[in-house]
């Protein structure tokens, strides 16, 4: 790996670690997911999975299934950046779990050009759709997040 690739990898791991910390804001019990949108090395939006504004912070029904109106972290980050007036054109999305097919469609429409994630979602449909339209999709091994944190004294 060349110098530029190594620097990019280090940035990717750092932003994914930050997205993982951001996921701690989620009230979801089954899976907590965090997302950051970064353009020109600046975080322009963030999100985590949860219920829409005005709803109770309960993501699962009495059987433990995720309620159908729960928003994914990517959708929250994309709608937040749209509401702010910022542009996500050409940005990178860092998300702790790979995007589902619905979020992949939002990512495509938002102009995001790169997606970096660590954990795989139960379906690869979203990743395949992103790759089909030429969006760069990168998976970082979750162990790398912990290793880098240890090296940098964050653990």
PDB file of C-alpha atoms in Angstrom:
ATOM      1  CA  UNK A   1       0.000   0.000   0.000  1.00  0.00           C
ATOM      2  CA  UNK A   2       1.412   3.369  -1.033  1.00  0.00           C
ATOM      3  CA  UNK A   3       1.645   6.443   1.176  1.00  0.00           C
ATOM      4  CA  UNK A   4      -1.618   8.037  -0.081  1.00  0.00           C
ATOM      5  CA  UNK A   5      -3.522   4.764   0.193  1.00  0.00           C
ATOM      6  CA  UNK A   6      -2.232   4.247   3.746  1.00  0.00           C
ATOM      7  CA  UNK A   7      -3.253   7.787   4.767  1.00  0.00           C
ATOM      8  CA  UNK A   8      -6.720   7.260   3.271  1.00  0.00           C
ATOM      9  CA  UNK A   9      -7.050   3.931   5.082  1.00  0.00           C
ATOM     10  CA  UNK A  10      -6.105   5.584   8.391  1.00  0.00           C
ATOM     11  CA  UNK A  11      -8.732   8.294   7.803  1.00  0.00           C
ATOM     12  CA  UNK A  12     -11.312   5.662   6.883  1.00  0.00           C
ATOM     13  CA  UNK A  13     -10.667   3.765  10.110  1.00  0.00           C
ATOM     14  CA  UNK A  14     -10.849   6.949  12.212  1.00  0.00           C
ATOM     15  CA  UNK A  15     -14.140   8.082  10.683  1.00  0.00           C
ATOM     16  CA  UNK A  16     -15.585   4.576  11.109  1.00  0.00           C
ATOM     17  CA  UNK A  17     -14.565   4.641  14.773  1.00  0.00           C
ATOM     18  CA  UNK A  18     -16.377   7.974  15.087  1.00  0.00           C
ATOM     19  CA  UNK A  19     -19.457   6.515  13.367  1.00  0.00           C
ATOM     20  CA  UNK A  20     -19.362   3.615  15.824  1.00  0.00           C
ATOM     21  CA  UNK A  21     -19.323   6.058  18.749  1.00  0.00           C
ATOM     22  CA  UNK A  22     -22.181   8.002  17.137  1.00  0.00           C
ATOM     23  CA  UNK A  23     -24.196   4.753  16.917  1.00  0.00           C
ATOM     24  CA  UNK A  24     -24.309   4.758  20.725  1.00  0.00           C
ATOM     25  CA  UNK A  25     -26.986   7.487  20.455  1.00  0.00           C
ATOM     26  CA  UNK A  26     -29.431   4.948  19.021  1.00  0.00           C
ATOM     27  CA  UNK A  27     -32.176   3.557  21.215  1.00  0.00           C
ATOM     28  CA  UNK A  28     -32.476   0.449  19.070  1.00  0.00           C
ATOM     29  CA  UNK A  29     -31.808  -2.771  20.947  1.00  0.00           C
ATOM     30  CA  UNK A  30     -31.242  -5.207  18.071  1.00  0.00           C
ATOM     31  CA  UNK A  31     -28.564  -3.233  16.251  1.00  0.00           C
ATOM     32  CA  UNK A  32     -27.113   0.217  16.668  1.00  0.00           C
ATOM     33  CA  UNK A  33     -25.809   1.843  13.506  1.00  0.00           C
ATOM     34  CA  UNK A  34     -24.014   5.161  13.092  1.00  0.00           C
ATOM     35  CA  UNK A  35     -23.227   7.168   9.956  1.00  0.00           C
ATOM     36  CA  UNK A  36     -21.117  10.190   9.052  1.00  0.00           C
ATOM     37  CA  UNK A  37     -21.015  12.077   5.773  1.00  0.00           C
ATOM     38  CA  UNK A  38     -17.598  13.589   5.110  1.00  0.00           C
ATOM     39  CA  UNK A  39     -16.587  15.986   2.340  1.00  0.00           C
ATOM     40  CA  UNK A  40     -13.147  17.570   2.071  1.00  0.00           C
ATOM     41  CA  UNK A  41     -12.158  16.013   5.426  1.00  0.00           C
ATOM     42  CA  UNK A  42     -15.066  17.763   7.159  1.00  0.00           C
ATOM     43  CA  UNK A  43     -18.028  16.011   8.738  1.00  0.00           C
ATOM     44  CA  UNK A  44     -21.056  17.613   7.105  1.00  0.00           C
ATOM     45  CA  UNK A  45     -23.708  15.320   8.592  1.00  0.00           C
ATOM     46  CA  UNK A  46     -24.270  12.473  11.004  1.00  0.00           C
ATOM     47  CA  UNK A  47     -27.012  10.025  11.799  1.00  0.00           C
ATOM     48  CA  UNK A  48     -27.952   6.916  13.702  1.00  0.00           C
ATOM     49  CA  UNK A  49     -30.847   4.504  13.393  1.00  0.00           C
ATOM     50  CA  UNK A  50     -33.993   5.391  15.287  1.00  0.00           C
ATOM     51  CA  UNK A  51     -37.572   6.542  15.122  1.00  0.00           C
ATOM     52  CA  UNK A  52     -38.605   9.739  13.302  1.00  0.00           C
ATOM     53  CA  UNK A  53     -38.835  13.015  15.215  1.00  0.00           C
ATOM     54  CA  UNK A  54     -41.867  13.120  17.465  1.00  0.00           C
ATOM     55  CA  UNK A  55     -42.092   9.347  17.937  1.00  0.00           C
ATOM     56  CA  UNK A  56     -41.258   7.457  21.113  1.00  0.00           C
ATOM     57  CA  UNK A  57     -37.658   6.236  21.221  1.00  0.00           C
ATOM     58  CA  UNK A  58     -38.623   2.574  20.964  1.00  0.00           C
ATOM     59  CA  UNK A  59     -37.364   0.829  17.824  1.00  0.00           C
ATOM     60  CA  UNK A  60     -38.665  -2.695  18.385  1.00  0.00           C
ATOM     61  CA  UNK A  61     -42.194  -4.007  18.846  1.00  0.00           C
ATOM     62  CA  UNK A  62     -43.269  -6.398  21.623  1.00  0.00           C
ATOM     63  CA  UNK A  63     -41.947  -9.380  19.594  1.00  0.00           C
ATOM     64  CA  UNK A  64     -38.496  -7.803  19.187  1.00  0.00           C
ATOM     65  CA  UNK A  65     -38.904  -6.941  15.504  1.00  0.00           C
ATOM     66  CA  UNK A  66     -37.822  -3.541  14.246  1.00  0.00           C
ATOM     67  CA  UNK A  67     -40.801  -1.245  13.707  1.00  0.00           C
ATOM     68  CA  UNK A  68     -41.354  -0.448  10.015  1.00  0.00           C
ATOM     69  CA  UNK A  69     -41.016   3.308  10.476  1.00  0.00           C
ATOM     70  CA  UNK A  70     -37.537   3.207  12.046  1.00  0.00           C
ATOM     71  CA  UNK A  71     -35.077   5.209   9.951  1.00  0.00           C
ATOM     72  CA  UNK A  72     -31.663   3.801   9.119  1.00  0.00           C
ATOM     73  CA  UNK A  73     -28.552   5.779  10.042  1.00  0.00           C
ATOM     74  CA  UNK A  74     -27.769   6.562   6.402  1.00  0.00           C
ATOM     75  CA  UNK A  75     -31.269   7.944   5.790  1.00  0.00           C
ATOM     76  CA  UNK A  76     -31.021  10.129   8.886  1.00  0.00           C
ATOM     77  CA  UNK A  77     -27.636  11.507   7.817  1.00  0.00           C
ATOM     78  CA  UNK A  78     -28.775  12.153   4.239  1.00  0.00           C
ATOM     79  CA  UNK A  79     -31.995  13.916   5.249  1.00  0.00           C
ATOM     80  CA  UNK A  80     -30.097  15.944   7.838  1.00  0.00           C
ATOM     81  CA  UNK A  81     -27.546  17.187   5.281  1.00  0.00           C
ATOM     82  CA  UNK A  82     -30.358  18.000   2.813  1.00  0.00           C
ATOM     83  CA  UNK A  83     -32.187  19.989   5.481  1.00  0.00           C
ATOM     84  CA  UNK A  84     -28.992  21.909   6.340  1.00  0.00           C
ATOM     85  CA  UNK A  85     -28.540  23.207   2.815  1.00  0.00           C
ATOM     86  CA  UNK A  86     -25.139  21.532   2.475  1.00  0.00           C
ATOM     87  CA  UNK A  87     -24.378  19.363  -0.521  1.00  0.00           C
ATOM     88  CA  UNK A  88     -23.298  15.743  -0.222  1.00  0.00           C
ATOM     89  CA  UNK A  89     -22.169  15.708  -3.848  1.00  0.00           C
ATOM     90  CA  UNK A  90     -18.854  13.849  -4.039  1.00  0.00           C
ATOM     91  CA  UNK A  91     -18.841  13.045  -0.314  1.00  0.00           C
ATOM     92  CA  UNK A  92     -17.945   9.828   1.496  1.00  0.00           C
ATOM     93  CA  UNK A  93     -20.449   8.053   3.726  1.00  0.00           C
ATOM     94  CA  UNK A  94     -18.996   6.186   6.696  1.00  0.00           C
ATOM     95  CA  UNK A  95     -21.474   3.731   8.170  1.00  0.00           C
ATOM     96  CA  UNK A  96     -21.023   0.959  10.696  1.00  0.00           C
ATOM     97  CA  UNK A  97     -23.167  -1.529   8.686  1.00  0.00           C
ATOM     98  CA  UNK A  98     -23.364  -1.903   4.926  1.00  0.00           C
ATOM     99  CA  UNK A  99     -26.349  -0.118   3.373  1.00  0.00           C
ATOM    100  CA  UNK A 100     -29.619  -1.891   2.590  1.00  0.00           C
ATOM    101  CA  UNK A 101     -31.168  -1.527  -0.859  1.00  0.00           C
ATOM    102  CA  UNK A 102     -33.428   1.369   0.236  1.00  0.00           C
ATOM    103  CA  UNK A 103     -30.538   3.347   1.701  1.00  0.00           C
ATOM    104  CA  UNK A 104     -28.432   2.567  -1.374  1.00  0.00           C
ATOM    105  CA  UNK A 105     -31.043   4.326  -3.523  1.00  0.00           C
ATOM    106  CA  UNK A 106     -30.863   7.396  -1.255  1.00  0.00           C
ATOM    107  CA  UNK A 107     -27.054   7.326  -1.376  1.00  0.00           C
ATOM    108  CA  UNK A 108     -27.100   7.273  -5.184  1.00  0.00           C
ATOM    109  CA  UNK A 109     -29.563  10.166  -5.390  1.00  0.00           C
ATOM    110  CA  UNK A 110     -27.632  12.243  -2.823  1.00  0.00           C
ATOM    111  CA  UNK A 111     -24.440  12.335  -4.937  1.00  0.00           C
ATOM    112  CA  UNK A 112     -22.295  10.448  -2.429  1.00  0.00           C
ATOM    113  CA  UNK A 113     -19.428   8.862  -4.396  1.00  0.00           C
ATOM    114  CA  UNK A 114     -17.845   6.583  -1.793  1.00  0.00           C
ATOM    115  CA  UNK A 115     -19.182   4.360   1.002  1.00  0.00           C
ATOM    116  CA  UNK A 116     -16.998   2.863   3.741  1.00  0.00           C
ATOM    117  CA  UNK A 117     -18.422   0.349   6.216  1.00  0.00           C
ATOM    118  CA  UNK A 118     -17.254  -2.362   8.616  1.00  0.00           C
ATOM    119  CA  UNK A 119     -20.120  -4.772   9.405  1.00  0.00           C
ATOM    120  CA  UNK A 120     -22.095  -6.568   6.700  1.00  0.00           C
ATOM    121  CA  UNK A 121     -25.874  -6.172   6.576  1.00  0.00           C
ATOM    122  CA  UNK A 122     -27.863  -9.401   6.136  1.00  0.00           C
ATOM    123  CA  UNK A 123     -28.279  -8.670   2.407  1.00  0.00           C
ATOM    124  CA  UNK A 124     -25.636  -7.561  -0.093  1.00  0.00           C
ATOM    125  CA  UNK A 125     -28.250  -6.000  -2.420  1.00  0.00           C
ATOM    126  CA  UNK A 126     -27.429  -2.451  -1.329  1.00  0.00           C
ATOM    127  CA  UNK A 127     -23.679  -2.850  -1.856  1.00  0.00           C
ATOM    128  CA  UNK A 128     -24.255  -4.457  -5.262  1.00  0.00           C
ATOM    129  CA  UNK A 129     -26.524  -1.603  -6.360  1.00  0.00           C
ATOM    130  CA  UNK A 130     -23.958   1.000  -5.294  1.00  0.00           C
ATOM    131  CA  UNK A 131     -21.190  -0.811  -7.163  1.00  0.00           C
ATOM    132  CA  UNK A 132     -23.411  -1.143 -10.227  1.00  0.00           C
ATOM    133  CA  UNK A 133     -23.592   2.651 -10.589  1.00  0.00           C
ATOM    134  CA  UNK A 134     -19.866   3.130  -9.939  1.00  0.00           C
ATOM    135  CA  UNK A 135     -19.884   4.199  -6.308  1.00  0.00           C
ATOM    136  CA  UNK A 136     -16.690   3.107  -4.580  1.00  0.00           C
ATOM    137  CA  UNK A 137     -17.615   0.724  -1.746  1.00  0.00           C
ATOM    138  CA  UNK A 138     -14.964  -0.255   0.811  1.00  0.00           C
ATOM    139  CA  UNK A 139     -15.261  -2.665   3.720  1.00  0.00           C
ATOM    140  CA  UNK A 140     -12.857  -2.180   6.619  1.00  0.00           C
ATOM    141  CA  UNK A 141     -12.304  -5.111   8.945  1.00  0.00           C
ATOM    142  CA  UNK A 142     -13.876  -4.334  12.330  1.00  0.00           C
ATOM    143  CA  UNK A 143     -10.710  -5.589  14.048  1.00  0.00           C
ATOM    144  CA  UNK A 144      -8.782  -2.746  12.387  1.00  0.00           C
ATOM    145  CA  UNK A 145     -10.908  -0.216  14.298  1.00  0.00           C
ATOM    146  CA  UNK A 146      -9.883  -1.711  17.633  1.00  0.00           C
ATOM    147  CA  UNK A 147      -6.249  -2.152  16.601  1.00  0.00           C
ATOM    148  CA  UNK A 148      -5.908   1.464  15.483  1.00  0.00           C
ATOM    149  CA  UNK A 149      -7.605   2.705  18.648  1.00  0.00           C
ATOM    150  CA  UNK A 150      -5.081   0.740  20.740  1.00  0.00           C
ATOM    151  CA  UNK A 151      -2.130   2.072  18.722  1.00  0.00           C
ATOM    152  CA  UNK A 152      -3.365   5.631  19.193  1.00  0.00           C
ATOM    153  CA  UNK A 153      -3.997   5.133  22.911  1.00  0.00           C
ATOM    154  CA  UNK A 154      -7.759   5.551  22.616  1.00  0.00           C
ATOM    155  CA  UNK A 155      -8.438   2.223  24.386  1.00  0.00           C
TER     156      UNK A 155
END
